[in-house]
Amino acid sequence: MDQHNFSSLTEFVLLGFPNVEHIRGCLFVLLLLVYLFTIGGNMLIFLVIRLDAALHKPMYHFVSVLSFLELWYTATTIPKMLANLLSEKKTISFAGCLLQTYFFHSLGASECYLLTAMAYDRYLAICRPLHYPSIMTTALCVKMAAGCWTCGFLCPISEVILVSQLPFCNYNEIPHIFCDFPPLLSLACKDTSTNVLVDFAVNAFIILITFLFIMASYGRIIGAVLKIKTAAGRRKAFSTCASHLIVVLIFFGSIIFMYVRLKKSYSLTLDRTLAVVYSVLTPLANPIIYSLRNKELIQAIKRTFFKKVEKASPTHH
């Protein structure tokens, strides 16, 4: 294609879900409520774990870091999605699109590493309980969390640089709900097989390696739990892992299908639906799963936020 057919694009148009103009107001209210609940739930878990000394344990340290990460993970996409639902002009600048893609993938990669660190913590606690306190120290927890963030923010750099150098045609409409590598590659005016291959290699390394490590950890955990003689003991041991395993299966189940592939897209509708799962529903589900399934966390929430209310109240019902 000749150079004059390329356009120096300064902005993109995010098409979002098609044919939803008649329910745009309802979608905005629904997404806003989901976002507020996600922020409130994750902020609640983060603050309770930081304020309650009884939860100053490695497992809860990682849960608090995950909740803090989810606050930023959702902030990269949902506010722009909300703005686009209200606006007729659903545009995003070229630089803004690249930044959104970078931070979304950086935080997503950080979550992959963090969920792996959490699986390793559970493996040590259940399979090596005598050595657990001496291995999983506060210093190691901090180093592991910092390593997850650092590796996560380094991973997408090569992909973003390659996309930023692509020539784009006059067509600037992105058939997606936010900026991402697959829909951006579909707009390029040149062969993107190198980009697709690099994306596949980076994503396969991040997603598959971490997922296999998590599954291997749970294989060892299940083997150790089954050796416990009493049913109550088995239940107690596995209850500390159940919430984490549910989050892992929801998050990895959607991103593996979305990003570990050698095609730009299977189906635009499927891509958008999967994007809602891992960008909106997973961060929403995390505080629900961790709080509802964890009695220790529920008790800490009551101690932290309701004790003062009860003391201040002259009557008790």
PDB file of C-alpha atoms in Angstrom:
ATOM      1  CA  MET A   1       0.000   0.000   0.000  1.00  0.00           C
ATOM      2  CA  ASP A   2       1.310   3.462  -0.846  1.00  0.00           C
ATOM      3  CA  GLN A   3       2.395   5.849   1.866  1.00  0.00           C
ATOM      4  CA  HIS A   4      -0.236   8.434   0.949  1.00  0.00           C
ATOM      5  CA  ASN A   5      -2.957   5.925   1.847  1.00  0.00           C
ATOM      6  CA  PHE A   6      -1.705   5.836   5.430  1.00  0.00           C
ATOM      7  CA  SER A   7      -3.120   8.301   7.864  1.00  0.00           C
ATOM      8  CA  SER A   8      -1.283   9.788  10.828  1.00  0.00           C
ATOM      9  CA  LEU A   9      -4.075   8.999  13.258  1.00  0.00           C
ATOM     10  CA  THR A  10      -4.430  11.222  16.293  1.00  0.00           C
ATOM     11  CA  GLU A  11      -7.446   9.431  17.786  1.00  0.00           C
ATOM     12  CA  PHE A  12      -9.541   6.283  17.685  1.00  0.00           C
ATOM     13  CA  VAL A  13     -13.265   5.685  18.081  1.00  0.00           C
ATOM     14  CA  LEU A  14     -14.286   2.964  20.547  1.00  0.00           C
ATOM     15  CA  LEU A  15     -17.405   1.312  19.150  1.00  0.00           C
ATOM     16  CA  GLY A  16     -18.216  -0.730  22.279  1.00  0.00           C
ATOM     17  CA  PHE A  17     -21.193  -3.066  22.076  1.00  0.00           C
ATOM     18  CA  PRO A  18     -23.314  -2.491  18.958  1.00  0.00           C
ATOM     19  CA  ASN A  19     -27.066  -1.867  18.981  1.00  0.00           C
ATOM     20  CA  VAL A  20     -27.319  -0.747  22.608  1.00  0.00           C
ATOM     21  CA  GLU A  21     -28.297   2.881  22.028  1.00  0.00           C
ATOM     22  CA  HIS A  22     -31.829   2.300  23.361  1.00  0.00           C
ATOM     23  CA  ILE A  23     -30.540   0.942  26.702  1.00  0.00           C
ATOM     24  CA  ARG A  24     -27.484   3.167  27.063  1.00  0.00           C
ATOM     25  CA  GLY A  25     -28.853   4.844  30.207  1.00  0.00           C
ATOM     26  CA  CYS A  26     -29.574   1.509  31.890  1.00  0.00           C
ATOM     27  CA  LEU A  27     -26.114   0.185  30.987  1.00  0.00           C
ATOM     28  CA  PHE A  28     -24.513   3.323  32.410  1.00  0.00           C
ATOM     29  CA  VAL A  29     -26.358   2.985  35.744  1.00  0.00           C
ATOM     30  CA  LEU A  30     -25.586  -0.750  35.924  1.00  0.00           C
ATOM     31  CA  LEU A  31     -21.885  -0.293  35.123  1.00  0.00           C
ATOM     32  CA  LEU A  32     -21.632   2.649  37.547  1.00  0.00           C
ATOM     33  CA  LEU A  33     -23.149   0.565  40.361  1.00  0.00           C
ATOM     34  CA  VAL A  34     -20.783  -2.316  39.556  1.00  0.00           C
ATOM     35  CA  TYR A  35     -17.811   0.063  39.560  1.00  0.00           C
ATOM     36  CA  LEU A  36     -18.808   1.687  42.864  1.00  0.00           C
ATOM     37  CA  PHE A  37     -19.327  -1.739  44.454  1.00  0.00           C
ATOM     38  CA  THR A  38     -15.956  -2.909  43.093  1.00  0.00           C
ATOM     39  CA  ILE A  39     -14.169   0.150  44.483  1.00  0.00           C
ATOM     40  CA  GLY A  40     -16.011  -0.049  47.817  1.00  0.00           C
ATOM     41  CA  GLY A  41     -15.514  -3.798  48.239  1.00  0.00           C
ATOM     42  CA  ASN A  42     -11.829  -3.851  47.355  1.00  0.00           C
ATOM     43  CA  MET A  43     -11.123  -0.709  49.393  1.00  0.00           C
ATOM     44  CA  LEU A  44     -12.937  -2.258  52.377  1.00  0.00           C
ATOM     45  CA  ILE A  45     -10.837  -5.441  52.212  1.00  0.00           C
ATOM     46  CA  PHE A  46      -7.613  -3.470  51.765  1.00  0.00           C
ATOM     47  CA  LEU A  47      -8.304  -1.172  54.738  1.00  0.00           C
ATOM     48  CA  VAL A  48      -9.548  -3.927  57.066  1.00  0.00           C
ATOM     49  CA  ILE A  49      -6.453  -6.057  56.467  1.00  0.00           C
ATOM     50  CA  ARG A  50      -4.173  -3.055  57.004  1.00  0.00           C
ATOM     51  CA  LEU A  51      -5.983  -1.873  60.156  1.00  0.00           C
ATOM     52  CA  ASP A  52      -6.659  -5.196  61.902  1.00  0.00           C
ATOM     53  CA  ALA A  53      -3.537  -6.678  63.524  1.00  0.00           C
ATOM     54  CA  ALA A  54      -5.110 -10.160  63.570  1.00  0.00           C
ATOM     55  CA  LEU A  55      -4.936 -10.201  59.752  1.00  0.00           C
ATOM     56  CA  HIS A  56      -1.270  -9.268  59.521  1.00  0.00           C
ATOM     57  CA  LYS A  57      -0.435 -12.660  58.032  1.00  0.00           C
ATOM     58  CA  PRO A  58       1.146 -13.543  54.660  1.00  0.00           C
ATOM     59  CA  MET A  59      -2.111 -14.815  53.122  1.00  0.00           C
ATOM     60  CA  TYR A  60      -3.987 -11.610  53.957  1.00  0.00           C
ATOM     61  CA  HIS A  61      -1.025  -9.471  52.919  1.00  0.00           C
ATOM     62  CA  PHE A  62      -1.374 -10.862  49.394  1.00  0.00           C
ATOM     63  CA  VAL A  63      -5.175 -10.490  49.467  1.00  0.00           C
ATOM     64  CA  SER A  64      -4.794  -6.803  50.398  1.00  0.00           C
ATOM     65  CA  VAL A  65      -2.276  -6.266  47.577  1.00  0.00           C
ATOM     66  CA  LEU A  66      -4.717  -7.956  45.158  1.00  0.00           C
ATOM     67  CA  SER A  67      -7.541  -5.659  46.294  1.00  0.00           C
ATOM     68  CA  PHE A  68      -5.290  -2.608  45.865  1.00  0.00           C
ATOM     69  CA  LEU A  69      -4.310  -3.820  42.377  1.00  0.00           C
ATOM     70  CA  GLU A  70      -7.972  -4.290  41.391  1.00  0.00           C
ATOM     71  CA  LEU A  71      -8.670  -0.632  42.201  1.00  0.00           C
ATOM     72  CA  TRP A  72      -6.159   0.453  39.546  1.00  0.00           C
ATOM     73  CA  TYR A  73      -6.988  -2.384  37.143  1.00  0.00           C
ATOM     74  CA  THR A  74     -10.616  -1.264  36.891  1.00  0.00           C
ATOM     75  CA  ALA A  75      -9.626   2.443  36.799  1.00  0.00           C
ATOM     76  CA  THR A  76      -7.802   1.910  33.476  1.00  0.00           C
ATOM     77  CA  THR A  77     -10.958   0.916  31.583  1.00  0.00           C
ATOM     78  CA  ILE A  78     -14.289   1.409  33.393  1.00  0.00           C
ATOM     79  CA  PRO A  79     -14.277   5.240  33.761  1.00  0.00           C
ATOM     80  CA  LYS A  80     -13.692   5.592  30.001  1.00  0.00           C
ATOM     81  CA  MET A  81     -16.408   3.005  29.321  1.00  0.00           C
ATOM     82  CA  LEU A  82     -18.808   5.032  31.488  1.00  0.00           C
ATOM     83  CA  ALA A  83     -17.895   8.261  29.682  1.00  0.00           C
ATOM     84  CA  ASN A  84     -18.463   6.613  26.291  1.00  0.00           C
ATOM     85  CA  LEU A  85     -21.930   5.437  27.342  1.00  0.00           C
ATOM     86  CA  LEU A  86     -22.906   9.073  27.958  1.00  0.00           C
ATOM     87  CA  SER A  87     -21.052  10.633  25.031  1.00  0.00           C
ATOM     88  CA  GLU A  88     -21.949  10.663  21.357  1.00  0.00           C
ATOM     89  CA  LYS A  89     -18.267  11.111  20.507  1.00  0.00           C
ATOM     90  CA  LYS A  90     -16.597   7.934  21.791  1.00  0.00           C
ATOM     91  CA  THR A  91     -13.033   8.963  20.969  1.00  0.00           C
ATOM     92  CA  ILE A  92      -9.684   8.310  22.619  1.00  0.00           C
ATOM     93  CA  SER A  93      -6.364   9.825  21.553  1.00  0.00           C
ATOM     94  CA  PHE A  94      -3.678   7.644  19.970  1.00  0.00           C
ATOM     95  CA  ALA A  95      -1.358   8.188  22.964  1.00  0.00           C
ATOM     96  CA  GLY A  96      -4.252   7.636  25.384  1.00  0.00           C
ATOM     97  CA  CYS A  97      -5.126   4.379  23.638  1.00  0.00           C
ATOM     98  CA  LEU A  98      -1.548   3.090  23.920  1.00  0.00           C
ATOM     99  CA  LEU A  99      -1.374   4.141  27.587  1.00  0.00           C
ATOM    100  CA  GLN A 100      -4.667   2.433  28.373  1.00  0.00           C
ATOM    101  CA  THR A 101      -3.450  -0.753  26.657  1.00  0.00           C
ATOM    102  CA  TYR A 102      -0.113  -0.625  28.476  1.00  0.00           C
ATOM    103  CA  PHE A 103      -1.532  -0.102  31.972  1.00  0.00           C
ATOM    104  CA  PHE A 104      -4.320  -2.638  31.429  1.00  0.00           C
ATOM    105  CA  HIS A 105      -1.824  -5.326  30.419  1.00  0.00           C
ATOM    106  CA  SER A 106       0.725  -4.301  33.066  1.00  0.00           C
ATOM    107  CA  LEU A 107      -1.813  -4.614  35.848  1.00  0.00           C
ATOM    108  CA  GLY A 108      -3.230  -7.808  34.333  1.00  0.00           C
ATOM    109  CA  ALA A 109       0.256  -9.359  34.220  1.00  0.00           C
ATOM    110  CA  SER A 110       0.875  -8.197  37.801  1.00  0.00           C
ATOM    111  CA  GLU A 111      -2.327  -9.986  38.833  1.00  0.00           C
ATOM    112  CA  CYS A 112      -1.130 -13.205  37.154  1.00  0.00           C
ATOM    113  CA  TYR A 113       2.111 -13.071  39.124  1.00  0.00           C
ATOM    114  CA  LEU A 114       0.326 -12.124  42.340  1.00  0.00           C
ATOM    115  CA  LEU A 115      -2.131 -15.020  42.082  1.00  0.00           C
ATOM    116  CA  THR A 116       0.907 -17.284  41.576  1.00  0.00           C
ATOM    117  CA  ALA A 117       2.562 -15.881  44.703  1.00  0.00           C
ATOM    118  CA  MET A 118      -0.665 -16.528  46.618  1.00  0.00           C
ATOM    119  CA  ALA A 119      -0.702 -20.148  45.400  1.00  0.00           C
ATOM    120  CA  TYR A 120       2.913 -20.576  46.572  1.00  0.00           C
ATOM    121  CA  ASP A 121       1.951 -19.153  49.973  1.00  0.00           C
ATOM    122  CA  ARG A 122      -0.891 -21.683  50.316  1.00  0.00           C
ATOM    123  CA  TYR A 123       1.409 -24.507  49.183  1.00  0.00           C
ATOM    124  CA  LEU A 124       3.937 -23.657  51.906  1.00  0.00           C
ATOM    125  CA  ALA A 125       1.235 -23.253  54.569  1.00  0.00           C
ATOM    126  CA  ILE A 126      -0.369 -26.643  53.867  1.00  0.00           C
ATOM    127  CA  CYS A 127       2.465 -28.792  52.515  1.00  0.00           C
ATOM    128  CA  ARG A 128       5.305 -27.427  54.673  1.00  0.00           C
ATOM    129  CA  PRO A 129       3.559 -26.084  57.799  1.00  0.00           C
ATOM    130  CA  LEU A 130       6.563 -26.466  60.120  1.00  0.00           C
ATOM    131  CA  HIS A 131       8.837 -24.442  57.851  1.00  0.00           C
ATOM    132  CA  TYR A 132       6.139 -21.952  56.772  1.00  0.00           C
ATOM    133  CA  PRO A 133       6.758 -19.237  59.448  1.00  0.00           C
ATOM    134  CA  SER A 134      10.505 -19.204  58.819  1.00  0.00           C
ATOM    135  CA  ILE A 135      10.172 -19.180  55.008  1.00  0.00           C
ATOM    136  CA  MET A 136       7.214 -16.851  54.429  1.00  0.00           C
ATOM    137  CA  THR A 137       8.485 -13.897  56.445  1.00  0.00           C
ATOM    138  CA  THR A 138       7.177 -10.336  56.205  1.00  0.00           C
ATOM    139  CA  ALA A 139      10.291  -9.330  54.267  1.00  0.00           C
ATOM    140  CA  LEU A 140       9.748 -12.120  51.717  1.00  0.00           C
ATOM    141  CA  CYS A 141       6.064 -11.146  51.332  1.00  0.00           C
ATOM    142  CA  VAL A 142       7.030  -7.539  50.560  1.00  0.00           C
ATOM    143  CA  LYS A 143       9.726  -8.642  48.095  1.00  0.00           C
ATOM    144  CA  MET A 144       7.348 -11.050  46.325  1.00  0.00           C
ATOM    145  CA  ALA A 145       4.619  -8.391  46.015  1.00  0.00           C
ATOM    146  CA  ALA A 146       7.136  -5.840  44.703  1.00  0.00           C
ATOM    147  CA  GLY A 147       8.475  -8.424  42.254  1.00  0.00           C
ATOM    148  CA  CYS A 148       4.942  -9.103  40.956  1.00  0.00           C
ATOM    149  CA  TRP A 149       4.371  -5.393  40.261  1.00  0.00           C
ATOM    150  CA  THR A 150       7.822  -4.880  38.702  1.00  0.00           C
ATOM    151  CA  CYS A 151       7.612  -7.889  36.376  1.00  0.00           C
ATOM    152  CA  GLY A 152       4.041  -6.980  35.449  1.00  0.00           C
ATOM    153  CA  PHE A 153       4.969  -3.460  34.385  1.00  0.00           C
ATOM    154  CA  LEU A 154       7.958  -4.656  32.344  1.00  0.00           C
ATOM    155  CA  CYS A 155       6.123  -7.369  30.389  1.00  0.00           C
ATOM    156  CA  PRO A 156       3.982  -5.354  27.886  1.00  0.00           C
ATOM    157  CA  ILE A 157       6.690  -2.811  26.925  1.00  0.00           C
ATOM    158  CA  SER A 158       7.835  -4.667  23.796  1.00  0.00           C
ATOM    159  CA  GLU A 159       4.238  -5.138  22.600  1.00  0.00           C
ATOM    160  CA  VAL A 160       3.389  -1.451  23.073  1.00  0.00           C
ATOM    161  CA  ILE A 161       6.540  -0.327  21.233  1.00  0.00           C
ATOM    162  CA  LEU A 162       5.741  -2.611  18.277  1.00  0.00           C
ATOM    163  CA  VAL A 163       2.131  -1.384  18.074  1.00  0.00           C
ATOM    164  CA  SER A 164       3.211   2.279  18.306  1.00  0.00           C
ATOM    165  CA  GLN A 165       5.336   1.819  15.161  1.00  0.00           C
ATOM    166  CA  LEU A 166       2.528   0.356  13.043  1.00  0.00           C
ATOM    167  CA  PRO A 167       1.015   2.445  10.222  1.00  0.00           C
ATOM    168  CA  PHE A 168      -2.763   2.810  10.520  1.00  0.00           C
ATOM    169  CA  CYS A 169      -5.215   3.392   7.691  1.00  0.00           C
ATOM    170  CA  ASN A 170      -7.922   6.040   7.537  1.00  0.00           C
ATOM    171  CA  TYR A 171     -10.307   3.673   9.295  1.00  0.00           C
ATOM    172  CA  ASN A 172      -9.953   4.420  13.023  1.00  0.00           C
ATOM    173  CA  GLU A 173     -12.942   2.640  14.601  1.00  0.00           C
ATOM    174  CA  ILE A 174     -11.938   0.069  17.230  1.00  0.00           C
ATOM    175  CA  PRO A 175     -14.553  -2.721  17.469  1.00  0.00           C
ATOM    176  CA  HIS A 176     -14.062  -3.164  21.206  1.00  0.00           C
ATOM    177  CA  ILE A 177     -15.100  -1.688  24.582  1.00  0.00           C
ATOM    178  CA  PHE A 178     -11.561  -0.415  25.356  1.00  0.00           C
ATOM    179  CA  CYS A 179      -8.150  -0.228  23.703  1.00  0.00           C
ATOM    180  CA  ASP A 180      -6.367  -3.567  23.478  1.00  0.00           C
ATOM    181  CA  PHE A 181      -3.746  -5.246  21.313  1.00  0.00           C
ATOM    182  CA  PRO A 182      -6.006  -7.549  19.187  1.00  0.00           C
ATOM    183  CA  PRO A 183      -8.425  -4.819  17.991  1.00  0.00           C
ATOM    184  CA  LEU A 184      -5.543  -2.369  17.393  1.00  0.00           C
ATOM    185  CA  LEU A 185      -3.723  -4.897  15.217  1.00  0.00           C
ATOM    186  CA  SER A 186      -6.865  -5.357  13.124  1.00  0.00           C
ATOM    187  CA  LEU A 187      -6.668  -1.662  12.088  1.00  0.00           C
ATOM    188  CA  ALA A 188      -3.041  -1.718  10.943  1.00  0.00           C
ATOM    189  CA  CYS A 189      -2.186  -1.179   7.269  1.00  0.00           C
ATOM    190  CA  LYS A 190       0.596  -3.735   7.133  1.00  0.00           C
ATOM    191  CA  ASP A 191       1.208  -7.358   7.969  1.00  0.00           C
ATOM    192  CA  THR A 192       1.035  -7.809  11.748  1.00  0.00           C
ATOM    193  CA  SER A 193       2.163 -11.432  11.952  1.00  0.00           C
ATOM    194  CA  THR A 194       5.278 -10.334  13.917  1.00  0.00           C
ATOM    195  CA  ASN A 195       3.097  -8.462  16.417  1.00  0.00           C
ATOM    196  CA  VAL A 196       0.732 -11.437  16.759  1.00  0.00           C
ATOM    197  CA  LEU A 197       3.694 -13.766  17.327  1.00  0.00           C
ATOM    198  CA  VAL A 198       5.268 -11.461  19.937  1.00  0.00           C
ATOM    199  CA  ASP A 199       1.895 -11.048  21.676  1.00  0.00           C
ATOM    200  CA  PHE A 200       1.438 -14.808  21.701  1.00  0.00           C
ATOM    201  CA  ALA A 201       4.947 -15.423  23.085  1.00  0.00           C
ATOM    202  CA  VAL A 202       4.636 -12.788  25.842  1.00  0.00           C
ATOM    203  CA  ASN A 203       1.104 -13.792  26.817  1.00  0.00           C
ATOM    204  CA  ALA A 204       1.848 -17.521  26.698  1.00  0.00           C
ATOM    205  CA  PHE A 205       4.854 -16.975  28.958  1.00  0.00           C
ATOM    206  CA  ILE A 206       2.969 -14.804  31.456  1.00  0.00           C
ATOM    207  CA  ILE A 207      -0.387 -16.560  31.469  1.00  0.00           C
ATOM    208  CA  LEU A 208       0.421 -20.217  30.832  1.00  0.00           C
ATOM    209  CA  ILE A 209       3.564 -20.415  32.987  1.00  0.00           C
ATOM    210  CA  THR A 210       1.840 -18.771  35.960  1.00  0.00           C
ATOM    211  CA  PHE A 211      -1.327 -20.844  35.487  1.00  0.00           C
ATOM    212  CA  LEU A 212       0.650 -24.109  35.290  1.00  0.00           C
ATOM    213  CA  PHE A 213       2.609 -23.130  38.412  1.00  0.00           C
ATOM    214  CA  ILE A 214      -0.661 -22.429  40.255  1.00  0.00           C
ATOM    215  CA  MET A 215      -2.175 -25.748  39.129  1.00  0.00           C
ATOM    216  CA  ALA A 216       1.009 -27.617  40.142  1.00  0.00           C
ATOM    217  CA  SER A 217       0.826 -25.959  43.579  1.00  0.00           C
ATOM    218  CA  TYR A 218      -2.795 -27.025  43.953  1.00  0.00           C
ATOM    219  CA  GLY A 219      -1.922 -30.555  42.842  1.00  0.00           C
ATOM    220  CA  ARG A 220       0.508 -30.752  45.755  1.00  0.00           C
ATOM    221  CA  ILE A 221      -2.015 -29.064  48.084  1.00  0.00           C
ATOM    222  CA  ILE A 222      -4.812 -31.506  47.194  1.00  0.00           C
ATOM    223  CA  GLY A 223      -2.424 -34.431  47.710  1.00  0.00           C
ATOM    224  CA  ALA A 224      -1.496 -33.114  51.167  1.00  0.00           C
ATOM    225  CA  VAL A 225      -5.127 -32.396  52.113  1.00  0.00           C
ATOM    226  CA  LEU A 226      -6.249 -35.912  51.155  1.00  0.00           C
ATOM    227  CA  LYS A 227      -3.666 -37.349  53.579  1.00  0.00           C
ATOM    228  CA  ILE A 228      -5.365 -35.585  56.501  1.00  0.00           C
ATOM    229  CA  LYS A 229      -7.276 -38.277  58.392  1.00  0.00           C
ATOM    230  CA  THR A 230     -10.306 -36.292  59.615  1.00  0.00           C
ATOM    231  CA  ALA A 231     -12.960 -34.774  57.364  1.00  0.00           C
ATOM    232  CA  ALA A 232     -13.008 -31.621  59.511  1.00  0.00           C
ATOM    233  CA  GLY A 233      -9.254 -31.252  59.090  1.00  0.00           C
ATOM    234  CA  ARG A 234      -9.493 -31.664  55.315  1.00  0.00           C
ATOM    235  CA  ARG A 235     -12.300 -29.124  55.167  1.00  0.00           C
ATOM    236  CA  LYS A 236     -10.381 -26.582  57.246  1.00  0.00           C
ATOM    237  CA  ALA A 237      -7.193 -26.992  55.208  1.00  0.00           C
ATOM    238  CA  PHE A 238      -8.872 -26.601  51.837  1.00  0.00           C
ATOM    239  CA  SER A 239     -11.182 -23.761  52.963  1.00  0.00           C
ATOM    240  CA  THR A 240      -8.159 -21.429  53.079  1.00  0.00           C
ATOM    241  CA  CYS A 241      -7.540 -22.138  49.372  1.00  0.00           C
ATOM    242  CA  ALA A 242     -11.072 -22.294  47.957  1.00  0.00           C
ATOM    243  CA  SER A 243     -11.524 -18.521  47.486  1.00  0.00           C
ATOM    244  CA  HIS A 244      -8.175 -18.159  45.742  1.00  0.00           C
ATOM    245  CA  LEU A 245      -8.876 -21.120  43.444  1.00  0.00           C
ATOM    246  CA  ILE A 246     -12.270 -19.693  42.396  1.00  0.00           C
ATOM    247  CA  VAL A 247     -10.668 -16.328  41.516  1.00  0.00           C
ATOM    248  CA  VAL A 248      -7.892 -18.094  39.576  1.00  0.00           C
ATOM    249  CA  LEU A 249     -10.328 -20.159  37.494  1.00  0.00           C
ATOM    250  CA  ILE A 250     -12.544 -17.168  36.615  1.00  0.00           C
ATOM    251  CA  PHE A 251      -9.639 -14.845  35.740  1.00  0.00           C
ATOM    252  CA  PHE A 252      -7.394 -17.290  33.886  1.00  0.00           C
ATOM    253  CA  GLY A 253     -10.319 -19.024  32.172  1.00  0.00           C
ATOM    254  CA  SER A 254     -11.204 -15.825  30.302  1.00  0.00           C
ATOM    255  CA  ILE A 255      -7.726 -14.395  29.602  1.00  0.00           C
ATOM    256  CA  ILE A 256      -6.266 -17.680  28.282  1.00  0.00           C
ATOM    257  CA  PHE A 257      -8.925 -17.853  25.591  1.00  0.00           C
ATOM    258  CA  MET A 258      -8.563 -14.150  24.808  1.00  0.00           C
ATOM    259  CA  TYR A 259      -4.787 -13.712  24.661  1.00  0.00           C
ATOM    260  CA  VAL A 260      -3.070 -17.087  24.163  1.00  0.00           C
ATOM    261  CA  ARG A 261      -3.887 -17.474  20.480  1.00  0.00           C
ATOM    262  CA  LEU A 262      -2.263 -16.989  17.110  1.00  0.00           C
ATOM    263  CA  LYS A 263      -5.284 -15.231  15.582  1.00  0.00           C
ATOM    264  CA  LYS A 264      -6.210 -11.571  15.948  1.00  0.00           C
ATOM    265  CA  SER A 265      -9.771 -12.471  16.817  1.00  0.00           C
ATOM    266  CA  TYR A 266     -12.185 -15.392  16.821  1.00  0.00           C
ATOM    267  CA  SER A 267     -15.372 -13.376  17.175  1.00  0.00           C
ATOM    268  CA  LEU A 268     -15.845  -9.697  17.990  1.00  0.00           C
ATOM    269  CA  THR A 269     -18.880 -10.451  20.154  1.00  0.00           C
ATOM    270  CA  LEU A 270     -16.993 -13.170  22.033  1.00  0.00           C
ATOM    271  CA  ASP A 271     -13.989 -10.871  22.514  1.00  0.00           C
ATOM    272  CA  ARG A 272     -16.192  -8.130  23.961  1.00  0.00           C
ATOM    273  CA  THR A 273     -17.983 -10.589  26.254  1.00  0.00           C
ATOM    274  CA  LEU A 274     -14.723 -12.061  27.551  1.00  0.00           C
ATOM    275  CA  ALA A 275     -13.407  -8.519  28.074  1.00  0.00           C
ATOM    276  CA  VAL A 276     -16.369  -7.778  30.352  1.00  0.00           C
ATOM    277  CA  VAL A 277     -15.603 -10.949  32.358  1.00  0.00           C
ATOM    278  CA  TYR A 278     -11.941 -10.206  33.090  1.00  0.00           C
ATOM    279  CA  SER A 279     -12.102  -6.402  33.217  1.00  0.00           C
ATOM    280  CA  VAL A 280     -15.386  -5.901  35.097  1.00  0.00           C
ATOM    281  CA  LEU A 281     -16.764  -9.100  36.633  1.00  0.00           C
ATOM    282  CA  THR A 282     -13.543 -10.568  38.077  1.00  0.00           C
ATOM    283  CA  PRO A 283     -12.638  -7.409  40.065  1.00  0.00           C
ATOM    284  CA  LEU A 284     -16.279  -7.291  41.214  1.00  0.00           C
ATOM    285  CA  ALA A 285     -16.235 -10.951  42.253  1.00  0.00           C
ATOM    286  CA  ASN A 286     -12.993 -10.771  44.245  1.00  0.00           C
ATOM    287  CA  PRO A 287     -14.327  -8.922  47.334  1.00  0.00           C
ATOM    288  CA  ILE A 288     -17.521 -11.006  47.274  1.00  0.00           C
ATOM    289  CA  ILE A 289     -15.642 -14.314  47.083  1.00  0.00           C
ATOM    290  CA  TYR A 290     -13.015 -13.426  49.680  1.00  0.00           C
ATOM    291  CA  SER A 291     -15.425 -11.868  52.187  1.00  0.00           C
ATOM    292  CA  LEU A 292     -18.302 -14.353  51.935  1.00  0.00           C
ATOM    293  CA  ARG A 293     -16.042 -17.407  52.160  1.00  0.00           C
ATOM    294  CA  ASN A 294     -13.759 -16.106  54.898  1.00  0.00           C
ATOM    295  CA  LYS A 295     -15.090 -15.987  58.462  1.00  0.00           C
ATOM    296  CA  GLU A 296     -11.880 -14.424  59.786  1.00  0.00           C
ATOM    297  CA  LEU A 297     -12.211 -11.519  57.359  1.00  0.00           C
ATOM    298  CA  ILE A 298     -15.901 -11.037  58.156  1.00  0.00           C
ATOM    299  CA  GLN A 299     -15.085 -10.908  61.877  1.00  0.00           C
ATOM    300  CA  ALA A 300     -12.337  -8.364  61.194  1.00  0.00           C
ATOM    301  CA  ILE A 301     -14.777  -6.174  59.229  1.00  0.00           C
ATOM    302  CA  LYS A 302     -17.180  -6.262  62.190  1.00  0.00           C
ATOM    303  CA  ARG A 303     -14.387  -5.451  64.651  1.00  0.00           C
ATOM    304  CA  THR A 304     -13.020  -2.599  62.563  1.00  0.00           C
ATOM    305  CA  PHE A 305     -16.177  -0.819  61.441  1.00  0.00           C
ATOM    306  CA  PHE A 306     -18.997  -1.817  63.770  1.00  0.00           C
ATOM    307  CA  LYS A 307     -17.337  -1.849  67.202  1.00  0.00           C
ATOM    308  CA  LYS A 308     -17.267   1.959  67.424  1.00  0.00           C
ATOM    309  CA  VAL A 309     -20.890   2.162  66.265  1.00  0.00           C
ATOM    310  CA  GLU A 310     -21.969  -0.305  68.984  1.00  0.00           C
ATOM    311  CA  LYS A 311     -20.044   1.629  71.667  1.00  0.00           C
ATOM    312  CA  ALA A 312     -21.566   4.905  70.561  1.00  0.00           C
ATOM    313  CA  SER A 313     -25.113   3.500  70.531  1.00  0.00           C
ATOM    314  CA  PRO A 314     -26.982   3.827  73.880  1.00  0.00           C
ATOM    315  CA  THR A 315     -29.196   0.814  73.132  1.00  0.00           C
ATOM    316  CA  HIS A 316     -28.455  -2.584  71.643  1.00  0.00           C
ATOM    317  CA  HIS A 317     -30.962  -4.531  69.638  1.00  0.00           C
TER     318      HIS A 317
END
